[in-house]
XYZ file of C-alpha atoms in Angstrom:
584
model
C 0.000 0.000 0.000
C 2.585 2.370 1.026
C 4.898 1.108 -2.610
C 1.113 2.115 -4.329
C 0.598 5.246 -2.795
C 4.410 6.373 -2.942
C 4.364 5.619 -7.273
C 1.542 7.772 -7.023
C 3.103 10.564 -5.543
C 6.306 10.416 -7.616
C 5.025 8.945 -10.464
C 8.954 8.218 -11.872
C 8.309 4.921 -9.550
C 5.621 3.983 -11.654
C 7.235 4.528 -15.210
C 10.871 4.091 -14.115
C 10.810 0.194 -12.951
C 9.547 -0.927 -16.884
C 12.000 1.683 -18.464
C 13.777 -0.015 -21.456
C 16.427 0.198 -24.418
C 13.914 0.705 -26.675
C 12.477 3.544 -24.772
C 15.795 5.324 -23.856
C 16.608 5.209 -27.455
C 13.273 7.037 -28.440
C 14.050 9.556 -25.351
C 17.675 10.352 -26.538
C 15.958 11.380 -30.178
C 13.885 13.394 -28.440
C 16.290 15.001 -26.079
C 18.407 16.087 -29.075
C 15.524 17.348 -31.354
C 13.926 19.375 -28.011
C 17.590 20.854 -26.610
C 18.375 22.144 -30.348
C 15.021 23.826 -29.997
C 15.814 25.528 -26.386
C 19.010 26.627 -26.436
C 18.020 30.102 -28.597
C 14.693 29.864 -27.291
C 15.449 29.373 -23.748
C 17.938 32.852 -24.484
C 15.221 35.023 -26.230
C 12.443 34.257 -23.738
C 14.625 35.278 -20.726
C 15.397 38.368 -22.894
C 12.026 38.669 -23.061
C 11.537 39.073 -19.352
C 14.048 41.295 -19.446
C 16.797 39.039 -17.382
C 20.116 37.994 -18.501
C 20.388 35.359 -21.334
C 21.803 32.471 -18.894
C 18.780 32.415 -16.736
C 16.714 31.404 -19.471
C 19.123 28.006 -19.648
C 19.421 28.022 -16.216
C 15.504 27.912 -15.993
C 15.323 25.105 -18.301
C 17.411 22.493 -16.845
C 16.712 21.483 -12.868
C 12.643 22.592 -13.773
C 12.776 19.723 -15.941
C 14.635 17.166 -14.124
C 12.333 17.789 -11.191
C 8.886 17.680 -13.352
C 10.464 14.034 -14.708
C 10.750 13.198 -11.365
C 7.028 14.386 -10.293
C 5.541 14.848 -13.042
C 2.345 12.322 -14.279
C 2.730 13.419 -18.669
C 5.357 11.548 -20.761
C 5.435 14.159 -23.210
C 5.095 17.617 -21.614
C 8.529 19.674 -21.519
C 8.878 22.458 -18.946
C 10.680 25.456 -19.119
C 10.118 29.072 -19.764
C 7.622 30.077 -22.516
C 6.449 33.377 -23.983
C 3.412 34.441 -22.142
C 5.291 33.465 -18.394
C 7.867 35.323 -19.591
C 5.847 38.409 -20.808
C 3.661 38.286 -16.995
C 6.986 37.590 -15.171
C 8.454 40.891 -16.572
C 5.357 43.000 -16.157
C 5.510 41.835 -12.462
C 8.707 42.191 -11.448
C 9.558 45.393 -13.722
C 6.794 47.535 -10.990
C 9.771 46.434 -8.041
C 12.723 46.844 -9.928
C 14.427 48.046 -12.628
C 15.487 45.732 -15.415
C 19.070 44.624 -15.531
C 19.676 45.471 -11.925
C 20.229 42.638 -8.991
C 17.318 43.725 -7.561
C 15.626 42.680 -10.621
C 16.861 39.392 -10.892
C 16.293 38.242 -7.375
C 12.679 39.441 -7.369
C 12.705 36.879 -10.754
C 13.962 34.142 -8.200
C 11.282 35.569 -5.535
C 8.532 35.161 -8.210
C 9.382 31.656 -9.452
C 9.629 30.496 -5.172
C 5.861 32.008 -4.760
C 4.698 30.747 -8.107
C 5.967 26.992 -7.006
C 4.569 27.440 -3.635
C 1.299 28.285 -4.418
C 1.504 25.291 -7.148
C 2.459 23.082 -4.518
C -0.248 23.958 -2.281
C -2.988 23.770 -4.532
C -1.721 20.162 -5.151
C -1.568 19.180 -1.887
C -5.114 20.367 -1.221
C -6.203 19.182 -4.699
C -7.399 22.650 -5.806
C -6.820 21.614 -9.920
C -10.239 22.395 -10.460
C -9.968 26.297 -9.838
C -8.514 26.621 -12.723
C -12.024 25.137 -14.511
C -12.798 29.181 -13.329
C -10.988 30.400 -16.390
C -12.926 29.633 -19.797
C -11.196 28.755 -22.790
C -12.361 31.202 -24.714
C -10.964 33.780 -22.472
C -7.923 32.318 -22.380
C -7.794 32.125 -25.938
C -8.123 35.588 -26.099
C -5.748 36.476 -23.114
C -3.286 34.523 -25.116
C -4.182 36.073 -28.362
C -3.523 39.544 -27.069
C -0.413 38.086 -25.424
C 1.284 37.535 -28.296
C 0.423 40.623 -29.959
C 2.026 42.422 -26.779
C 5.128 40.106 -27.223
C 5.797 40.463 -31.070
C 5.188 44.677 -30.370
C 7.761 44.576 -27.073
C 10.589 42.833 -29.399
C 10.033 45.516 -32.644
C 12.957 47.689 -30.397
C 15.253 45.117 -30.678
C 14.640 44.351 -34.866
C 15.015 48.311 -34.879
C 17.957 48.793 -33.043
C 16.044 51.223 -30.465
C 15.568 52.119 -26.910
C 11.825 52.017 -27.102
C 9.626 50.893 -23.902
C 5.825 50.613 -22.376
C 3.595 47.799 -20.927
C 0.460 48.307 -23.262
C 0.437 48.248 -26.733
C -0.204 52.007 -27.325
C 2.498 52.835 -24.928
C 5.038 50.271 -27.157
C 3.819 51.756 -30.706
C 4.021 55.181 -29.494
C 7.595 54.396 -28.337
C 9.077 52.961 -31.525
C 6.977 55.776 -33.227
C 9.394 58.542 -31.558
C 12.602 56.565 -31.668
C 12.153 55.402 -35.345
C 14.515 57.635 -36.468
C 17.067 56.308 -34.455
C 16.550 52.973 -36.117
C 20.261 51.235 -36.671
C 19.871 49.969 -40.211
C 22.513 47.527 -40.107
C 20.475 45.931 -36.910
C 17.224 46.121 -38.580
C 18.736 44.061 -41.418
C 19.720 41.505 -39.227
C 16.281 41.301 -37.202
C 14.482 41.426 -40.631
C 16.357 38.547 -42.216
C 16.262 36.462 -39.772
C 12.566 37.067 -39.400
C 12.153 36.223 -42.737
C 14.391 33.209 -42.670
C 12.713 32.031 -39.391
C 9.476 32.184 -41.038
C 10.466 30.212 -44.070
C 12.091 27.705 -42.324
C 8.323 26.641 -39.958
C 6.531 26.982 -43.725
C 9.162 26.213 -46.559
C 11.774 24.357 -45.417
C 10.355 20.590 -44.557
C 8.008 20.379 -47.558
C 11.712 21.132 -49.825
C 13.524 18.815 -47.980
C 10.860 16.226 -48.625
C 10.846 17.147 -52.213
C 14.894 16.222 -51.788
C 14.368 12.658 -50.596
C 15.201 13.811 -46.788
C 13.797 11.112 -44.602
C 10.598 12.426 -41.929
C 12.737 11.839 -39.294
C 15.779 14.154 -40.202
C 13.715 16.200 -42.020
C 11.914 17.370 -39.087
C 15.500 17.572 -36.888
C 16.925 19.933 -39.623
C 13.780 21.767 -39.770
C 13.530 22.432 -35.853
C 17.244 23.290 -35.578
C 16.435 26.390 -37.900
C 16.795 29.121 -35.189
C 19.921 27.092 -34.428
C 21.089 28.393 -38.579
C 19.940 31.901 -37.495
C 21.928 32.156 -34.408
C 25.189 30.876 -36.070
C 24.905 32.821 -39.004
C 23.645 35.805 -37.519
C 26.975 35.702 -34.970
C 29.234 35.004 -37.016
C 28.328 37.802 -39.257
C 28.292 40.313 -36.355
C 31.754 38.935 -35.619
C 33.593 38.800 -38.594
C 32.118 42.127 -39.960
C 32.839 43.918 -36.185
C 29.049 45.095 -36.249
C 28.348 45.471 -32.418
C 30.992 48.561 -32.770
C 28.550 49.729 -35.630
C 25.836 49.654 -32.837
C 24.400 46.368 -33.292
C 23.273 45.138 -29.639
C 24.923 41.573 -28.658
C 23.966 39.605 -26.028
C 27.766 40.036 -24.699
C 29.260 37.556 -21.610
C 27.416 35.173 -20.112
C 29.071 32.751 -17.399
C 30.150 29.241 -17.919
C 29.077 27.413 -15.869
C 26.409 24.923 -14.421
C 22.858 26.428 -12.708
C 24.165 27.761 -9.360
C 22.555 27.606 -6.178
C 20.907 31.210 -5.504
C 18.210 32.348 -2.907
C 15.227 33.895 -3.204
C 14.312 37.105 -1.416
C 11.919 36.635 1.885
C 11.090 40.292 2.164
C 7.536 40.727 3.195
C 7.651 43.747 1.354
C 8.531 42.118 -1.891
C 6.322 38.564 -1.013
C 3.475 40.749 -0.640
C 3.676 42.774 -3.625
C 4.882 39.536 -5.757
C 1.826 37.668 -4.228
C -1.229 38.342 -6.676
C 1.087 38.262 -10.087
C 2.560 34.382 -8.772
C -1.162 33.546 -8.305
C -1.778 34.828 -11.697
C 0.897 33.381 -13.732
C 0.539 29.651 -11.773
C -2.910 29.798 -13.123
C -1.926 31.113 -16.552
C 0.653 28.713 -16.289
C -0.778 25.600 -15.286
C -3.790 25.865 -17.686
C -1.770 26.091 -20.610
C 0.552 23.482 -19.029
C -2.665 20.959 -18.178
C -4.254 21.017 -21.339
C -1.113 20.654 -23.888
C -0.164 17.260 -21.375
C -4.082 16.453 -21.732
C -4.055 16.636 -25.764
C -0.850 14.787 -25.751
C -1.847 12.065 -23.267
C -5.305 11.382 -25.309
C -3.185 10.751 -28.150
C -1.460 7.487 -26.721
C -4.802 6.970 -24.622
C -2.663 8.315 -21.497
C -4.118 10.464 -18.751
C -2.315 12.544 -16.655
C -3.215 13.513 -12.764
C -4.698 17.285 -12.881
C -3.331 17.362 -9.242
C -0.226 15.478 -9.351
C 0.781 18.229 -12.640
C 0.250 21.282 -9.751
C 2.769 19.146 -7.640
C 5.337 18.652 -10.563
C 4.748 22.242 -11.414
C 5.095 22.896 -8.176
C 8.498 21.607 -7.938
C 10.081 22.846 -11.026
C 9.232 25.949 -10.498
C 11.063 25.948 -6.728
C 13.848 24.448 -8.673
C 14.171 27.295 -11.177
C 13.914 29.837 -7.949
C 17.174 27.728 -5.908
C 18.953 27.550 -9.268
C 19.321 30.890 -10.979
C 16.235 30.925 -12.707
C 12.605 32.212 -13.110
C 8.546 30.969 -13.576
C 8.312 28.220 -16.054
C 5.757 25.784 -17.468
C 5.146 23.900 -19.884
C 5.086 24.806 -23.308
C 3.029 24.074 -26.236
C 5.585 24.052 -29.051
C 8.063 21.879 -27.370
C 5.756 19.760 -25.917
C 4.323 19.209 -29.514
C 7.745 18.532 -30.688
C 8.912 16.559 -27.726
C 6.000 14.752 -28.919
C 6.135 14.006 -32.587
C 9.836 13.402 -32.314
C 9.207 10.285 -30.456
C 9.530 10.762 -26.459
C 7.991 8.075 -24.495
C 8.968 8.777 -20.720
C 9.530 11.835 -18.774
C 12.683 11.092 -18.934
C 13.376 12.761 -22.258
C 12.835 15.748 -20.542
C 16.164 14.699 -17.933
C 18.023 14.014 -20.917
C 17.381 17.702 -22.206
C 18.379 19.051 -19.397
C 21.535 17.236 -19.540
C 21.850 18.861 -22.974
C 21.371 22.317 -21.831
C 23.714 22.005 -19.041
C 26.879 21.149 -21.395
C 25.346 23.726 -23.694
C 25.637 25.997 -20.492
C 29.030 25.210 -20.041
C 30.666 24.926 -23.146
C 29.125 26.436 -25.989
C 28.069 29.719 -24.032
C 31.665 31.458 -24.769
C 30.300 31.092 -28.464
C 27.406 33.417 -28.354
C 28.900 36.723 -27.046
C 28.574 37.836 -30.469
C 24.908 36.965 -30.756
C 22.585 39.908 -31.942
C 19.638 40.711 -29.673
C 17.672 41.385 -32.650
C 18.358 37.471 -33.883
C 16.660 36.703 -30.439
C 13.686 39.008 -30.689
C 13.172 37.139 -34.593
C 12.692 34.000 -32.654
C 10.461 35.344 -30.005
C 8.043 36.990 -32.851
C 8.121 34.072 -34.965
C 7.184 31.466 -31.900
C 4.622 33.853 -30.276
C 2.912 34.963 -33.546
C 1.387 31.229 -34.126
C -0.472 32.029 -30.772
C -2.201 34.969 -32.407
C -5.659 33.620 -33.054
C -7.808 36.168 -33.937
C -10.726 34.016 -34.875
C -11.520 33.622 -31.755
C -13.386 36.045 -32.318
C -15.710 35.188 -34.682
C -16.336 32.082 -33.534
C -17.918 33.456 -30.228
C -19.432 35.897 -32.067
C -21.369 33.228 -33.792
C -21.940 30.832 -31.043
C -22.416 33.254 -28.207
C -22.727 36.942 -27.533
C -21.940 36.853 -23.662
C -18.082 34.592 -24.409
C -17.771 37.097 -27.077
C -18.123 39.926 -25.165
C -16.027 38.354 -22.472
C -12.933 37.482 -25.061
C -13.310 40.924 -26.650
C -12.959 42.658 -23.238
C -9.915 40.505 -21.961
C -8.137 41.487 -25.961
C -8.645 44.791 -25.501
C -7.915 45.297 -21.309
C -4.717 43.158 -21.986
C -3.815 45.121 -25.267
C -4.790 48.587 -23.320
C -3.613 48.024 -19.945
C -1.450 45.475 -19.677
C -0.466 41.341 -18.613
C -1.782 41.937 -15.066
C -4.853 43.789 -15.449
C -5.633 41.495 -18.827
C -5.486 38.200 -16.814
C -7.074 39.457 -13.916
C -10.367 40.730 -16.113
C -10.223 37.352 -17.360
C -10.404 35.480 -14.570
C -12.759 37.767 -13.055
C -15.298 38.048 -16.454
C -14.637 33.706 -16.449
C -16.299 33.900 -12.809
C -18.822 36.419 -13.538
C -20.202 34.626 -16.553
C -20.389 31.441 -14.905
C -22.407 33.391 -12.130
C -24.818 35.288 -15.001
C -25.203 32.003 -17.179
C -26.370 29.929 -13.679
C -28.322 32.949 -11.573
C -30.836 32.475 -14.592
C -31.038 28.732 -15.280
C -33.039 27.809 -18.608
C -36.611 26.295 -16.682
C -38.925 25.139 -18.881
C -42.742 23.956 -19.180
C -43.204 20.229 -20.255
C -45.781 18.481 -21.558
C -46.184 14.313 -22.493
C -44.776 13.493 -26.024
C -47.597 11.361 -27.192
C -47.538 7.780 -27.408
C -44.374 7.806 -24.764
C -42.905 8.041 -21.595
C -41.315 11.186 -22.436
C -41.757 15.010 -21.280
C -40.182 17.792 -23.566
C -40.874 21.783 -23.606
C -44.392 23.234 -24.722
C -42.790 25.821 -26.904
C -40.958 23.261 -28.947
C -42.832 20.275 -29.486
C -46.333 19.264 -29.766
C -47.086 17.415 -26.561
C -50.059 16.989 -24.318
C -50.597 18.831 -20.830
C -53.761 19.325 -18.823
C -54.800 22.506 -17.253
C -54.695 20.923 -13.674
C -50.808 20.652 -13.834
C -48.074 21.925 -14.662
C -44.781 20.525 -14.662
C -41.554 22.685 -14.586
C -38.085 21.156 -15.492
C -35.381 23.160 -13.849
C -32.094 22.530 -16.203
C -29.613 23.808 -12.964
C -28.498 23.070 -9.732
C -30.151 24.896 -7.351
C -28.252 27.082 -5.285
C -28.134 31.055 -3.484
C -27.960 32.777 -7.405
C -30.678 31.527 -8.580
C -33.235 30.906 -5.926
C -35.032 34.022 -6.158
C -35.275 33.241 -9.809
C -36.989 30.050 -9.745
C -39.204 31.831 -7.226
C -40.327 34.630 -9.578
C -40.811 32.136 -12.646
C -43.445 30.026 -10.880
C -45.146 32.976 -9.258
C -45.669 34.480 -12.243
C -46.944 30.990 -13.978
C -49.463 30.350 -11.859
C -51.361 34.063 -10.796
C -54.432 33.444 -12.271
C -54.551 30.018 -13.129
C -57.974 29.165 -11.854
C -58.174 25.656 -12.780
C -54.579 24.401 -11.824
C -54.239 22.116 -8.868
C -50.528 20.652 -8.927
C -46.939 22.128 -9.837
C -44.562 19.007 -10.042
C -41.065 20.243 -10.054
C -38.773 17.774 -12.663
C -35.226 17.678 -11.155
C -33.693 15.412 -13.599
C -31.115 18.175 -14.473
C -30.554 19.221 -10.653
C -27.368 18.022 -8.560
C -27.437 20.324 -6.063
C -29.383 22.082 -3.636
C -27.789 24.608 -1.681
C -29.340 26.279 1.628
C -30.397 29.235 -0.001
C -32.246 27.068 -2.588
C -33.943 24.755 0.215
C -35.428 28.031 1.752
C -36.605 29.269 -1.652
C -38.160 26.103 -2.557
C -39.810 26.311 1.390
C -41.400 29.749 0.499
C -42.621 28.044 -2.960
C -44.509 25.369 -1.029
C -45.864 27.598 1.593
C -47.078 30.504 -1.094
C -48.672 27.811 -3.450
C -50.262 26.322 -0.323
C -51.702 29.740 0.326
C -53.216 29.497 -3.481
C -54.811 26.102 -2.726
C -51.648 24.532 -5.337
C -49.861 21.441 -4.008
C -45.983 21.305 -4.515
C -44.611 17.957 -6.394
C -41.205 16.970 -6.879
C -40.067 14.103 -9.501
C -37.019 12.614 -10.982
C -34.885 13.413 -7.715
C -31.467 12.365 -8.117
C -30.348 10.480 -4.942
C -27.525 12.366 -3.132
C -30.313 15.696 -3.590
C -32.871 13.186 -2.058
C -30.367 12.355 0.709
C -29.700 16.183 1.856
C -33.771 17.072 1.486
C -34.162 14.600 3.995
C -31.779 15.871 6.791
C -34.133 19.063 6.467
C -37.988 19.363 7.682
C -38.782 19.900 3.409
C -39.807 16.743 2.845
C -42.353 16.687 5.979
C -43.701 19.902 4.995
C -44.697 19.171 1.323
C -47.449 19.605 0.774
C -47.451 16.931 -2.112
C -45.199 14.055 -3.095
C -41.728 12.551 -4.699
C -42.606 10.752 -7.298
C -39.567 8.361 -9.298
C -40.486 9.360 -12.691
C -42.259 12.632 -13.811
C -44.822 9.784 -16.472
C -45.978 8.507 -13.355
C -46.526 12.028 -11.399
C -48.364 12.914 -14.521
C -50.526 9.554 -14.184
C -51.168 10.113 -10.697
C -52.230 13.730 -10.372
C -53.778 14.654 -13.743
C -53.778 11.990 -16.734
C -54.120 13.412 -20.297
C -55.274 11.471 -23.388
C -54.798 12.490 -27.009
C -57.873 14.600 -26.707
C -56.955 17.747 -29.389
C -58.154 19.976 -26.497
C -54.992 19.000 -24.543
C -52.451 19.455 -26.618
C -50.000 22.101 -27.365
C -48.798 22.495 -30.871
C -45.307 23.736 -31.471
C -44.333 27.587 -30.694
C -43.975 29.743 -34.238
C-alpha cells in the first residue's frame, strides 16, 4: 500500500521500474531534437523578461529534471515560454528596474511564490480552480499576449531604446525613436525574421521534395533558429558590427545552474503575491491542457493534481537555481512529442543537454545579436495569435464574445496583469450570469411515450390541472429568487390548476439558499390552494432534502419518474383539447 501510494506521488516509480532500451533510445531522439530547440529559445524568452540570457538556460534544466521526477505526462517539456515570460516581466519590472540585482532576485522571488502556491494547490487538490478560467478567455488572453510580445521585441529588430507595458504605450515608443533605427540591426532582425518564417513553412516540404527522410527532415527543420543564431553571430563577428551599434547579447558565465536564494522580504512577497497567483494559473492551464491533448493521443491520462505538484516543484527548482517561472510549453511539448519521447525522462536528458550547452558552448554566443533573439520570439509567439476567436464566439455566443473581446482589448490597453485578472474575473462572472438564470422550462407528455419535452418546442399533451416545470440547474443562493419569480408568475391566475410538479432530472445540487426558496414556494402555493410535487430526484439531492424538515412539509409528493406524477395527479389522453402544438 505504502509502494502504491508512494508511485503515485512520484510517479517516476511507476514509469521508471519498466524503463527499457527501446524507450531510452526514443528519449535520446527526443532530447536532441527538443535541446536544439531551447538553447536560442530558452535565451530570447529570458530576454524577453528582461533578465540575462543564462537564466533562461538556467531555468530550463533542474525545472525539468524535477517535473520528470514528479511529473504524471510523458510528453510535456517544462521550461520558460512566452506568455510566463511576458507576466513575469510586467511583475517584477513595478519592483525593480530591469538589468539590476534587484531585478533578478525578485525573478527568483517570483518563481519560489509561483511553485509554492503550485504546490499547495496540489496538496489540497485545488486543480479544479482553474475550470474558473474559460477557454475562450484564455484564448483571447493569449491572443492579445502575443500581440504584446511580437510589439515589445520591434525595439530590438530596430535597433532602439523604445519601452511601455500596453500596446499604445510600445507603438508610441518605436513611433518617436524610429529615427534612431540602426539599419545595419534592422537588417539583421528582418532577415532572420524572414528566414525564421520560411524555415516553420518552406523548409520541410523542400527537404521532402529532396528525398530527406521524416525523421531528419523534421530535426533539420527544428534546428532552424539554431542556422539563425550561427549565421547571424558570425556575421556580427567577422564584420565587427556590435561597434557599428548592433546590440549583442555580450558575456554570459560558464558554468552549471548555481545555487541562488530567493528574497523573503515581506515587502517584496506581498507585492509579488497576486502576479505568482496569476501566472501559476496562466501557467498551469496552458501546461494541463497541452499534457491532456498529448496524453489522449497514446490513450494516457495525466493527474490534474499530481501536474500542480510537478509544477510545483520545477518551479522551486528554477527559484534555488538561478532561474525564473516556467511551465510547460506548447511548441516543445508538440515537438517533444512528434519526435518520439515516451517517458519523462526525455525531458532529464534535455536538461543534460542544456547544461553542457551551459558550459561549453556559451563562450560562443557573445557575439549573438539581440535582434536574432527578438526574430525568434516573434516568430514562436505569432502562431499564438488567433484572432478568430473572435468570430467564432461571435457566432456561437454573444456573452463569451463579449467576455474574449474585453480581456483582448484590457490586456492590449492596460497590460499582462490587469488582462489576466479581467479574465479570470469576467470567467467567474459569466459562470455566475449564465447559472443565476437557469433555462426552466414547461413540459408536456410526447404522445404515445414516456417522455416530457418543452411546450414551446414540441407538440405534446398537458392538462390545465398541472403543470410541470423542469429546472435545467443546480439549485443554489444565485438563482433561488429566480426560480421563485418564474413560478409565481406561472401560476397568478390560473384558476383551474391544482398541482406544480417540479422535474429535477437536471438538478445536482441544492444549496441552503435554494432549500429556503423552494420552502417559500410550497408555503405561497399552499396559500393558493396549489400542491408542490417533486419528480425525478437524483439520490444524493434526495439524501440532503431529507436531513431538512422539506420533505415533511410538502405539501405533495416525490414521485420516481415525472410519467408517473403525470398519471397520478392529472392523466391526459390524445384529446386535441390537450395538446399544445409547437411555438412559431
Amino acid at each position: 500500500m505504502f509502494w502504491n501510494a508512494l508511485r503515485r506521488k512520484i510517479p517516476v516509480f511507476e514509469w521508471g521500474r519498466t524503463y527499457n532500451k527501446h524507450q531510452f533510445s526514443n528519449d535520446m531522439i527526443a532530447a536532441i531534437i527538443v535541446t536544439i530547440m531551447l538553447i536560442p529559445q530558452s535565451l530570447a524568452y529570458a530576454l524577453l523578461a528582461g533578465l540575462s540570457p543564462e537564466m533562461g538556460l538556467y531555468a530550463s534544466i533542474l525545472p525539468i529534471v524535477l517535473y520528470a521526477i514528479f511529473g504524471t505526462s510523458r510528453a510535456l517539456a517544462v521550461g520558460p515560454v512566452a506568455v510566463v515570460s511576458l507576466m513575469t516581466a510586467a511583475a517584477i519590472g513595478n519592483v525593480a528596474e530591469a538589468g539590476s540585482m534587484g531585478y533578478a532576485v525578485a525573478a527568483l522571488t517570483l518563481a519560489m511564490l509561483s511553485g509554492a502556491i503550485l504546490l499547495l494547490m496540489g496538496v489540497f487538490k485545488l486543480g479544479f480552480l482553474a475550470n474558473f478560467l474559460s477557454h475562450p478567455v484564455i484564448a483571447g488572453f493569449i491572443t492579445a499576449s502575443g500581440v504584446l510580445i511580437a510589439a515589445s521585441q520591434l525595439k530590438h529588430i530596430l535597433g532602439v531604446n523604445a519601452h511601455g507595458h500596453t500596446l499604445f504605450e510600445m507603438l508610441w515608443s518605436l513611433a518617436v525613436h524610429v529615427p534612431e533605427t540602426n539599419l545595419i540591426t534592422l537588417a539583421i532582425g528582418g532577415a532572420a525574421t524572414a528566414f525564421l518564417f520560411w524555415v516553420r513553412k518552406g523548409l520541410k516540404p523542400l527537404l521532402r521534395r529532396l528525398g530527406v527522410k521524416p525523421r531528419l527532415a523534421d530535426v533539420i527543420t527544428k534546428a532552424g533558429p539554431v542556422a539563425a543564431v550561427v549565421a547571424t553571430t558570425l556575421t556580427v563577428w567577422a564584420f565587427g558590427l556590435a561597434q557599428k551599434g548592433v546590440a549583442i547579447v555580450g558575456e554570459v558565465p560558464q558554468s552549471l545552474p548555481p545555487l541562488t536564494v530567493p528574497s523573503f522580504s515581506p515587502d517584496l512577497l506581498l507585492t509579488l503575491a497576486v502576479p505568482a497567483l496569476l501566472i501559476s494559473i496562466i501557467g498551469f492551464v496552458e501546461s494541463v491542457s497541452v499534457a491532456q491533448t498529448l496524453a489522449a493521443k497514446k490513450r494516457q491520462r495525466i493527474d490534474p493534481d499530481q501536474e500542480l505538484i510537478g509544477l510545483g516543484a520545477a518551479n522551486l527548482g528554477a527559484a534555488f537555481t538561478g532561474g525564473y517561472p516556467v511551465t510547460g510549453g506548447f511548441a516543445r511539448s508538440v515537438v517533444n512529442f512528434d519526435a518520439g519521447a515516451e517517458t519523462p525522462a526525455a525531458g532529464a536528458y534535455t536538461a543534460i543537454g542544456l547544461a553542457i550547452a551551459a558550459v561549453a558552448l556559451t563562450p560562443l554566443i557573445f557575439f549573438l545579436p539581440k535582434a536574432t533573439l527578438a526574430a525568434t520570439i516573434i516568430v514562436a509567439v505569432l502562431s499564438l495569435v488567433d484572432f478568430s476567436i473572435l468570430t467564432r464566439t461571435w457566432g456561437y455566443s454573444k456573452k463569451d464574445f463579449s467576455a474574449v473581446a474585453a480581456t483582448i482589448l484590457l490586456t492590449l490597453g492596460f497590460g499582462v496583469e490587469l488582462g489576466v485578472s479581467a479574465g479570470v474575473a469576467i470567467s467567474i462572472l459569466l459562470f455566475l450570469y449564465k447559472t443565476s438564470r437557469p433555462h426552466v422550462a414547461e413540459v408536456g407528455l410526447v404522445p404515445g411515450t414516456e417522455h416530457f419535452r418543452n411546450i414551446n418546442r414540441h407538440s405534446v399533451l398537458t392538462s390545465p390541472e398541472l403543470v410541470t416545470i423542469r429546472i435545467d440547474e443546480s439549485l443554489y443562493f444565485a438563482n433561488a429568487r429566480f426560480l421563485e419569480d418564474y413560478i409565481y408568475e406561472r401560476v397568478v391566475g390560473e384558476d383551474r390548476l391544482k398541482h406544480v410538479v417540479l422535474m429535477c432530472s437536471a438538478v445536482n445540487e441544492v444549496d441552503m439558499s435554494a432549500l429556503e426558496s423552494l420552502e417559500a414556494i410550497n408555503h405561497r402555493l399552499q396559500d393558493m390552494g396549489i400542491q408542490l410535487h417533486l419528480s425525478e430526484v437524483k439520490g444524493p439531492v434526495m439524501d440532503r432534502l431529507k436531513r431538512s424538515h422539506f420533505l415533511e412539509e410538502l405539501t405533495g409528493k416525490v414521485f420516481l419518474s415525472q410519467f408517473n406524477a403525470q398519471e397520478t395527479l392529472a392523466p391526459v389522453s390524445n384529446g386535441q383539447d390537450a395538446i399544445r402544438s409547437l411555438a412559431v
